[in-house]
């Protein structure tokens, strides 16, 4: 068992070495010409700005540089686990070349890209190439020891240098093979870390210390704007419902009471009918007010918490619904409210649009996050897009740094996952 484990670990390390070497070689072959081309085009385009030509060419060239840099960010994340968030300032879509050129030049991220290009073509090239050299160069030493030294010696006029070993005969060829073994020994430990150094170097130059902070500020600004818009829309909805519903009924009831007051002596029978009508109007107004309050903050949510409130939602659905709740406490009231209405919207979509006849709801709290999963066996095809209910849910959750993920292939099933950072009390 232990032998199999060790051999398996050795094979995994060998695969990792080979993969790091191949990736490093590919990066070296791409980074040098790509960085040189981007830098040369950028310098030429910037130099042509005073005569007007660069005003037209610079946005295109800098967009190409950003594309090249973004591609390297993707490779750093996928191959090295180094995340380098872009922090480019947005530009108006209909901006003219003058605005785009100087908008890009005023962006600090543009100058980070341009500073990164010479680093990438020098130190970046070396750190990407070294893993391949450490793994593949020993193969030449072994080939020399196998007899290839005669061909190399003849081509070199009698002496061929492998590293610092002069190869003039079979004995010195074996010395080249020994040097190859030493290099391969170091490659065993250094190949993967050296590629990691390349990605960390890229992150240090291409990344921004304030990138995460800027992105955080941008997200908070957007979520604050969305929260304000949502609150304003909710207030308008409440005002409309009050005006068209309960307020209209109360006004009609007041008019009926005035009529009753005049008919008490003249026509008691008619007054009695109006009293019954006023009673019905008051009951309807009270019912509408309760529905309105329930839409603002359901009493069951305030009294019994999110788990029981979601169970109550499930009981009102016309389809079979299973609810699993694993919550050891309660979140803050705004978080519970956001989660409740998000679940309500997802369930409404599942019933109305997905044609589902079975729904599963799972609520649990782990690692400081409230996680809610709603799965249905409907027709699928749900997407987060502008104008969709899911986009509204995403905005609602974004106010609390929450995230929304949707898996909905055509034909179903649909799984909607919501996460909100929060603590339970």
Coordinates of C-alpha atoms in Angstrom, one line a residue:
X1 CA 0.0 0.0 0.0
X2 CA 2.8 2.5 0.9
X3 CA 4.7 1.6 -2.2
X4 CA 1.7 2.3 -4.4
X5 CA 1.2 5.5 -2.6
X6 CA 4.8 6.6 -3.1
X7 CA 4.8 5.6 -6.7
X8 CA 1.5 7.4 -7.3
X9 CA 2.9 10.5 -5.6
X10 CA 6.0 10.3 -7.8
X11 CA 3.9 10.0 -10.9
X12 CA 1.9 13.0 -9.9
X13 CA 5.0 15.1 -9.2
X14 CA 6.4 14.0 -12.6
X15 CA 3.2 15.1 -14.3
X16 CA 3.3 18.4 -12.5
X17 CA 6.9 18.9 -13.6
X18 CA 6.1 18.1 -17.2
X19 CA 3.0 20.3 -17.2
X20 CA 4.9 23.3 -15.6
X21 CA 7.7 22.9 -18.1
X22 CA 5.4 22.8 -21.1
X23 CA 3.3 25.7 -19.8
X24 CA 6.5 27.7 -19.1
X25 CA 7.8 27.0 -22.6
X26 CA 4.5 28.1 -24.2
X27 CA 4.5 31.3 -22.1
X28 CA 8.1 32.1 -23.0
X29 CA 7.4 31.6 -26.7
X30 CA 4.4 33.9 -26.5
X31 CA 5.4 36.5 -23.9
X32 CA 8.6 37.6 -25.7
X33 CA 7.2 38.4 -29.2
X34 CA 3.8 39.4 -27.8
X35 CA 5.2 41.9 -25.3
X36 CA 7.7 43.3 -27.8
X37 CA 5.0 43.8 -30.4
X38 CA 2.6 45.4 -27.9
X39 CA 5.3 47.7 -26.6
X40 CA 6.6 48.8 -30.0
X41 CA 3.1 49.5 -31.3
X42 CA 2.3 51.4 -28.1
X43 CA 5.4 53.6 -28.3
X44 CA 4.9 54.3 -32.0
X45 CA 1.2 55.1 -31.5
X46 CA 1.9 57.4 -28.6
X47 CA 4.7 59.2 -30.6
X48 CA 2.2 59.9 -33.4
X49 CA -0.4 61.6 -31.1
X50 CA 1.1 65.1 -31.7
X51 CA 0.5 64.9 -35.4
X52 CA -3.0 63.4 -35.0
X53 CA -2.5 59.9 -36.3
X54 CA -2.0 58.5 -32.8
X55 CA -5.4 59.9 -31.7
X56 CA -7.0 57.3 -34.0
X57 CA -4.5 54.4 -33.5
X58 CA -3.9 54.7 -29.8
X59 CA -7.3 53.4 -28.6
X60 CA -7.0 50.3 -30.8
X61 CA -3.4 49.6 -29.7
X62 CA -4.1 50.1 -26.0
X63 CA -7.2 47.9 -26.4
X64 CA -5.0 45.2 -27.8
X65 CA -2.5 45.6 -24.9
X66 CA -5.4 45.3 -22.5
X67 CA -6.6 42.1 -24.2
X68 CA -3.1 40.7 -24.0
X69 CA -2.8 41.6 -20.4
X70 CA -6.3 40.2 -19.6
X71 CA -5.4 36.9 -21.3
X72 CA -2.3 36.7 -19.1
X73 CA -4.5 37.4 -16.0
X74 CA -6.6 34.4 -17.0
X75 CA -3.5 32.2 -17.3
X76 CA -2.2 33.4 -14.0
X77 CA -5.5 32.5 -12.3
X78 CA -5.9 29.1 -14.1
X79 CA -2.3 27.9 -14.1
X80 CA -0.8 29.6 -11.1
X81 CA -3.8 30.4 -8.8
X82 CA -2.7 34.0 -8.8
X83 CA -5.7 36.3 -9.2
X84 CA -4.9 39.7 -10.8
X85 CA -8.2 41.7 -10.9
X86 CA -8.4 44.2 -13.7
X87 CA -9.1 47.8 -12.6
X88 CA -9.7 49.6 -15.9
X89 CA -11.8 52.7 -15.8
X90 CA -15.0 52.4 -17.9
X91 CA -15.2 54.5 -21.1
X92 CA -18.4 55.7 -22.7
X93 CA -19.4 53.4 -25.5
X94 CA -20.1 56.2 -28.0
X95 CA -16.9 58.2 -27.1
X96 CA -15.0 59.7 -30.0
X97 CA -11.3 58.8 -30.6
X98 CA -10.1 61.9 -28.7
X99 CA -12.1 61.1 -25.6
X100 CA -11.1 57.4 -25.8
X101 CA -7.4 58.1 -26.3
X102 CA -7.0 60.5 -23.4
X103 CA -9.4 58.6 -21.2
X104 CA -7.2 55.6 -21.5
X105 CA -4.0 57.6 -21.0
X106 CA -5.5 59.1 -17.8
X107 CA -6.2 55.6 -16.5
X108 CA -3.4 54.3 -14.1
X109 CA -4.1 50.8 -15.3
X110 CA -2.9 51.7 -18.8
X111 CA 0.5 52.7 -17.5
X112 CA 0.7 49.6 -15.4
X113 CA 0.2 47.6 -18.5
X114 CA 2.9 49.5 -20.4
X115 CA 5.3 49.1 -17.5
X116 CA 4.6 45.4 -17.4
X117 CA 5.5 44.8 -21.0
X118 CA 9.3 45.3 -20.7
X119 CA 9.3 43.3 -17.5
X120 CA 7.4 40.5 -19.2
X121 CA 9.8 40.4 -22.1
X122 CA 12.8 40.2 -19.8
X123 CA 12.3 38.8 -16.3
X124 CA 9.0 37.3 -17.3
X125 CA 10.5 35.5 -20.3
X126 CA 13.4 34.1 -18.2
X127 CA 11.1 32.9 -15.3
X128 CA 8.8 31.2 -17.8
X129 CA 11.6 29.6 -19.7
X130 CA 13.6 28.3 -16.7
X131 CA 11.1 25.4 -15.9
X132 CA 11.4 24.1 -19.4
X133 CA 15.2 24.4 -19.4
X134 CA 15.5 22.6 -16.1
X135 CA 13.5 19.7 -17.3
X136 CA 14.5 19.4 -21.0
X137 CA 18.2 20.4 -20.8
X138 CA 19.3 17.2 -18.9
X139 CA 18.0 15.2 -21.9
X140 CA 20.8 16.7 -24.0
X141 CA 23.3 15.5 -21.4
X142 CA 22.0 12.0 -21.5
X143 CA 22.0 12.1 -25.4
X144 CA 25.6 13.2 -25.3
X145 CA 26.6 10.4 -23.0
X146 CA 24.8 7.9 -25.3
X147 CA 27.2 8.8 -28.2
X148 CA 25.9 12.0 -29.6
X149 CA 29.0 13.8 -28.3
X150 CA 30.9 12.6 -31.5
X151 CA 28.5 14.5 -33.7
X152 CA 28.6 17.6 -31.5
X153 CA 32.4 17.5 -31.2
X154 CA 32.9 17.2 -34.9
X155 CA 30.5 20.1 -35.5
X156 CA 32.3 22.2 -32.8
X157 CA 35.8 21.5 -34.0
X158 CA 36.8 19.0 -31.4
X159 CA 35.2 20.4 -28.2
X160 CA 31.5 20.7 -27.3
X161 CA 30.5 22.5 -24.2
X162 CA 27.5 21.1 -22.2
X163 CA 27.0 23.7 -19.5
X164 CA 30.5 24.1 -18.0
X165 CA 31.6 20.6 -19.0
X166 CA 33.9 20.4 -22.1
X167 CA 33.0 17.3 -24.0
X168 CA 36.0 15.8 -25.9
X169 CA 35.5 12.1 -25.3
X170 CA 33.4 9.4 -23.7
X171 CA 34.6 10.1 -20.2
X172 CA 33.7 13.8 -20.4
X173 CA 30.4 12.8 -22.1
X174 CA 29.6 10.8 -18.9
X175 CA 30.4 14.0 -17.0
X176 CA 27.8 15.8 -19.1
X177 CA 25.3 13.1 -18.1
X178 CA 26.2 13.5 -14.5
X179 CA 25.6 17.2 -14.8
X180 CA 22.3 16.4 -16.4
X181 CA 21.4 14.3 -13.4
X182 CA 22.2 17.2 -11.0
X183 CA 20.1 19.6 -13.1
X184 CA 17.2 17.1 -13.1
X185 CA 17.5 16.7 -9.4
X186 CA 17.0 20.5 -8.9
X187 CA 14.3 20.5 -11.5
X188 CA 12.4 18.0 -9.3
X189 CA 12.1 20.8 -6.7
X190 CA 12.2 24.0 -8.7
X191 CA 10.2 23.5 -11.9
X192 CA 6.8 24.2 -10.5
X193 CA 7.9 27.0 -8.0
X194 CA 9.7 28.8 -10.8
X195 CA 6.6 29.0 -12.9
X196 CA 4.8 30.2 -9.8
X197 CA 7.4 33.0 -9.5
X198 CA 6.6 34.0 -13.1
X199 CA 2.9 34.4 -12.2
X200 CA 3.7 36.3 -9.0
X201 CA 6.0 38.6 -10.9
X202 CA 3.2 39.2 -13.4
X203 CA 0.8 39.9 -10.5
X204 CA 3.2 42.3 -8.7
X205 CA 3.7 44.4 -11.8
X206 CA 0.4 44.1 -13.6
X207 CA -1.8 44.1 -10.5
X208 CA -2.8 47.1 -8.5
X209 CA -2.5 47.4 -4.7
X210 CA -5.7 49.4 -4.9
X211 CA -7.4 47.2 -7.5
X212 CA -9.4 45.2 -4.9
X213 CA -10.3 48.4 -3.0
X214 CA -11.4 50.2 -6.2
X215 CA -13.4 47.2 -7.3
X216 CA -15.0 47.0 -3.9
X217 CA -15.9 50.7 -4.0
X218 CA -17.4 50.2 -7.5
X219 CA -19.5 47.3 -6.3
X220 CA -20.6 49.1 -3.2
X221 CA -21.6 52.1 -5.3
X222 CA -23.6 50.0 -7.6
X223 CA -25.3 48.1 -4.9
X224 CA -26.1 51.3 -3.0
X225 CA -27.6 52.8 -6.1
X226 CA -29.6 49.6 -6.7
X227 CA -30.8 49.6 -3.0
X228 CA -31.9 53.2 -3.4
X229 CA -33.7 52.4 -6.6
X230 CA -35.3 49.3 -5.1
X231 CA -36.4 51.3 -2.0
X232 CA -37.9 54.0 -4.2
X233 CA -39.7 51.5 -6.4
X234 CA -41.1 49.7 -3.2
X235 CA -42.3 53.0 -1.8
X236 CA -44.1 53.8 -5.1
X237 CA -45.7 50.3 -5.1
X238 CA -46.9 50.8 -1.5
X239 CA -48.3 54.2 -2.4
X240 CA -50.0 52.9 -5.5
X241 CA -51.5 50.0 -3.6
X242 CA -52.7 52.2 -0.8
X243 CA -54.2 54.7 -3.3
X244 CA -55.9 52.1 -5.5
X245 CA -56.9 49.7 -2.8
X246 CA -57.4 50.5 0.9
X247 CA -57.6 54.3 0.5
X248 CA -60.3 54.1 -2.2
X249 CA -62.3 51.7 0.0
X250 CA -62.0 53.9 3.1
X251 CA -63.1 57.0 1.0
X252 CA -66.1 55.0 -0.3
X253 CA -66.9 53.9 3.3
X254 CA -66.8 57.5 4.5
X255 CA -69.2 58.5 1.8
X256 CA -71.5 55.6 2.7
X257 CA -71.4 56.7 6.4
X258 CA -72.4 60.2 5.4
X259 CA -75.3 58.8 3.3
X260 CA -76.3 56.6 6.2
X261 CA -76.4 59.6 8.5
X262 CA -78.9 61.4 6.2
X263 CA -81.0 58.2 5.7
X264 CA -81.4 57.1 9.3
X265 CA -84.6 59.1 9.8
X266 CA -85.9 59.1 6.2
X267 CA -85.2 55.5 5.0
X268 CA -84.0 53.2 7.8
X269 CA -84.1 50.1 5.5
X270 CA -81.8 51.8 2.9
X271 CA -79.5 53.0 5.7
X272 CA -79.3 49.4 7.0
X273 CA -78.2 48.2 3.6
X274 CA -75.5 50.9 3.4
X275 CA -74.3 49.9 6.9
X276 CA -73.8 46.3 5.7
X277 CA -72.0 47.6 2.6
X278 CA -69.7 49.8 4.8
X279 CA -69.0 46.8 7.0
X280 CA -67.9 44.8 3.9
X281 CA -65.8 47.7 2.7
X282 CA -64.1 48.0 6.1
X283 CA -63.3 44.2 6.1
X284 CA -62.0 44.4 2.5
X285 CA -59.8 47.4 3.4
X286 CA -58.5 45.6 6.5
X287 CA -57.7 42.6 4.4
X288 CA -55.8 44.7 1.8
X289 CA -53.9 46.4 4.5
X290 CA -52.9 43.1 6.0
X291 CA -51.7 41.9 2.5
X292 CA -49.8 45.1 2.1
X293 CA -48.1 44.7 5.5
X294 CA -47.4 41.1 4.6
X295 CA -45.7 42.3 1.4
X296 CA -43.5 44.7 3.4
X297 CA -42.5 42.4 6.2
X298 CA -44.5 39.2 6.7
X299 CA -45.6 38.7 10.4
X300 CA -44.5 35.1 10.3
X301 CA -41.0 36.2 9.3
X302 CA -40.8 38.6 12.2
X303 CA -42.2 36.2 14.8
X304 CA -40.8 32.8 13.8
X305 CA -37.8 33.5 11.6
X306 CA -36.7 32.7 8.1
X307 CA -37.1 28.9 8.2
X308 CA -40.7 28.9 9.3
X309 CA -41.5 31.8 6.9
X310 CA -40.1 29.8 4.0
X311 CA -42.1 26.7 5.1
X312 CA -45.2 29.0 5.2
X313 CA -44.4 30.0 1.6
X314 CA -44.1 26.4 0.6
X315 CA -47.5 25.5 2.0
X316 CA -49.2 28.1 -0.2
X317 CA -47.7 26.7 -3.4
X318 CA -49.8 24.6 -5.7
X319 CA -47.0 22.1 -6.3
X320 CA -45.3 19.5 -4.0
X321 CA -42.5 21.3 -2.1
X322 CA -39.9 19.9 0.3
X323 CA -38.2 22.2 2.7
X324 CA -35.0 21.4 4.6
X325 CA -33.9 24.0 7.2
X326 CA -30.6 23.7 9.2
X327 CA -30.3 27.1 10.9
X328 CA -29.0 27.3 14.5
X329 CA -30.2 30.9 15.0
X330 CA -31.5 33.9 13.3
X331 CA -29.9 36.4 11.0
X332 CA -30.5 40.2 11.2
X333 CA -33.9 41.3 10.1
X334 CA -32.8 43.0 6.8
X335 CA -30.9 39.9 5.8
X336 CA -33.9 37.6 6.6
X337 CA -36.2 39.9 4.7
X338 CA -34.0 39.9 1.6
X339 CA -33.6 36.2 1.7
X340 CA -37.3 35.6 2.2
X341 CA -38.4 37.8 -0.8
X342 CA -35.6 36.3 -2.9
X343 CA -36.9 32.8 -2.2
X344 CA -40.5 34.0 -2.8
X345 CA -39.5 35.4 -6.2
X346 CA -37.6 32.2 -7.2
X347 CA -40.6 30.1 -6.2
X348 CA -43.0 32.3 -8.2
X349 CA -40.8 31.9 -11.2
X350 CA -40.7 28.1 -10.8
X351 CA -44.4 27.8 -10.6
X352 CA -45.4 30.4 -13.3
X353 CA -42.6 30.1 -15.9
X354 CA -40.8 26.8 -15.4
X355 CA -43.9 24.6 -15.2
X356 CA -42.4 22.7 -12.3
X357 CA -44.5 20.1 -10.3
X358 CA -41.9 19.5 -7.6
X359 CA -39.6 21.9 -5.8
X360 CA -36.9 21.3 -3.2
X361 CA -35.7 24.1 -0.9
X362 CA -32.6 23.8 1.3
X363 CA -31.5 26.5 3.9
X364 CA -28.4 26.2 5.9
X365 CA -25.7 28.3 7.4
X366 CA -22.0 27.5 7.1
X367 CA -18.7 29.4 7.2
X368 CA -20.4 32.6 8.0
X369 CA -22.7 32.5 5.0
X370 CA -26.4 31.8 4.7
X371 CA -26.9 29.5 1.7
X372 CA -30.2 28.8 0.1
X373 CA -30.8 26.4 -2.7
X374 CA -34.0 26.1 -4.7
X375 CA -34.3 23.3 -7.2
X376 CA -37.2 22.5 -9.4
X377 CA -37.9 19.9 -12.1
X378 CA -39.3 22.4 -14.6
X379 CA -38.4 23.0 -18.2
X380 CA -35.2 24.9 -17.5
X381 CA -33.6 27.7 -19.6
X382 CA -33.6 30.3 -16.8
X383 CA -30.9 33.0 -17.2
X384 CA -29.9 36.1 -15.3
X385 CA -30.6 39.0 -17.7
X386 CA -31.8 42.5 -17.8
X387 CA -35.5 42.7 -17.1
X388 CA -35.7 39.2 -15.6
X389 CA -36.8 38.5 -12.1
X390 CA -33.5 36.8 -11.4
X391 CA -31.7 40.1 -12.1
X392 CA -33.8 41.8 -9.5
X393 CA -33.0 39.1 -7.0
X394 CA -29.3 39.5 -7.8
X395 CA -29.6 43.2 -7.1
X396 CA -31.4 42.6 -3.9
X397 CA -28.8 40.2 -2.6
X398 CA -26.0 42.4 -3.8
X399 CA -27.0 45.0 -1.3
X400 CA -25.8 42.5 1.4
X401 CA -22.7 41.3 -0.6
X402 CA -24.7 38.3 -1.5
X403 CA -24.3 36.3 -4.7
X404 CA -26.7 34.4 -7.0
X405 CA -25.8 31.4 -9.2
X406 CA -28.2 29.7 -11.6
X407 CA -27.8 26.3 -13.3
X408 CA -30.7 25.8 -15.7
X409 CA -30.0 23.7 -18.8
X410 CA -32.7 23.4 -21.4
X411 CA -35.1 20.7 -20.3
X412 CA -34.2 21.3 -16.6
X413 CA -33.7 20.9 -13.8
X414 CA -33.1 24.4 -12.5
X415 CA -31.0 25.1 -9.4
X416 CA -30.9 28.6 -8.0
X417 CA -28.3 29.1 -5.3
X418 CA -28.2 32.2 -3.1
X419 CA -25.5 33.1 -0.6
X420 CA -25.5 36.0 1.9
X421 CA -22.6 36.7 4.3
X422 CA -24.1 37.0 7.8
X423 CA -23.9 35.8 11.4
X424 CA -26.6 34.0 13.3
X425 CA -27.7 35.0 16.8

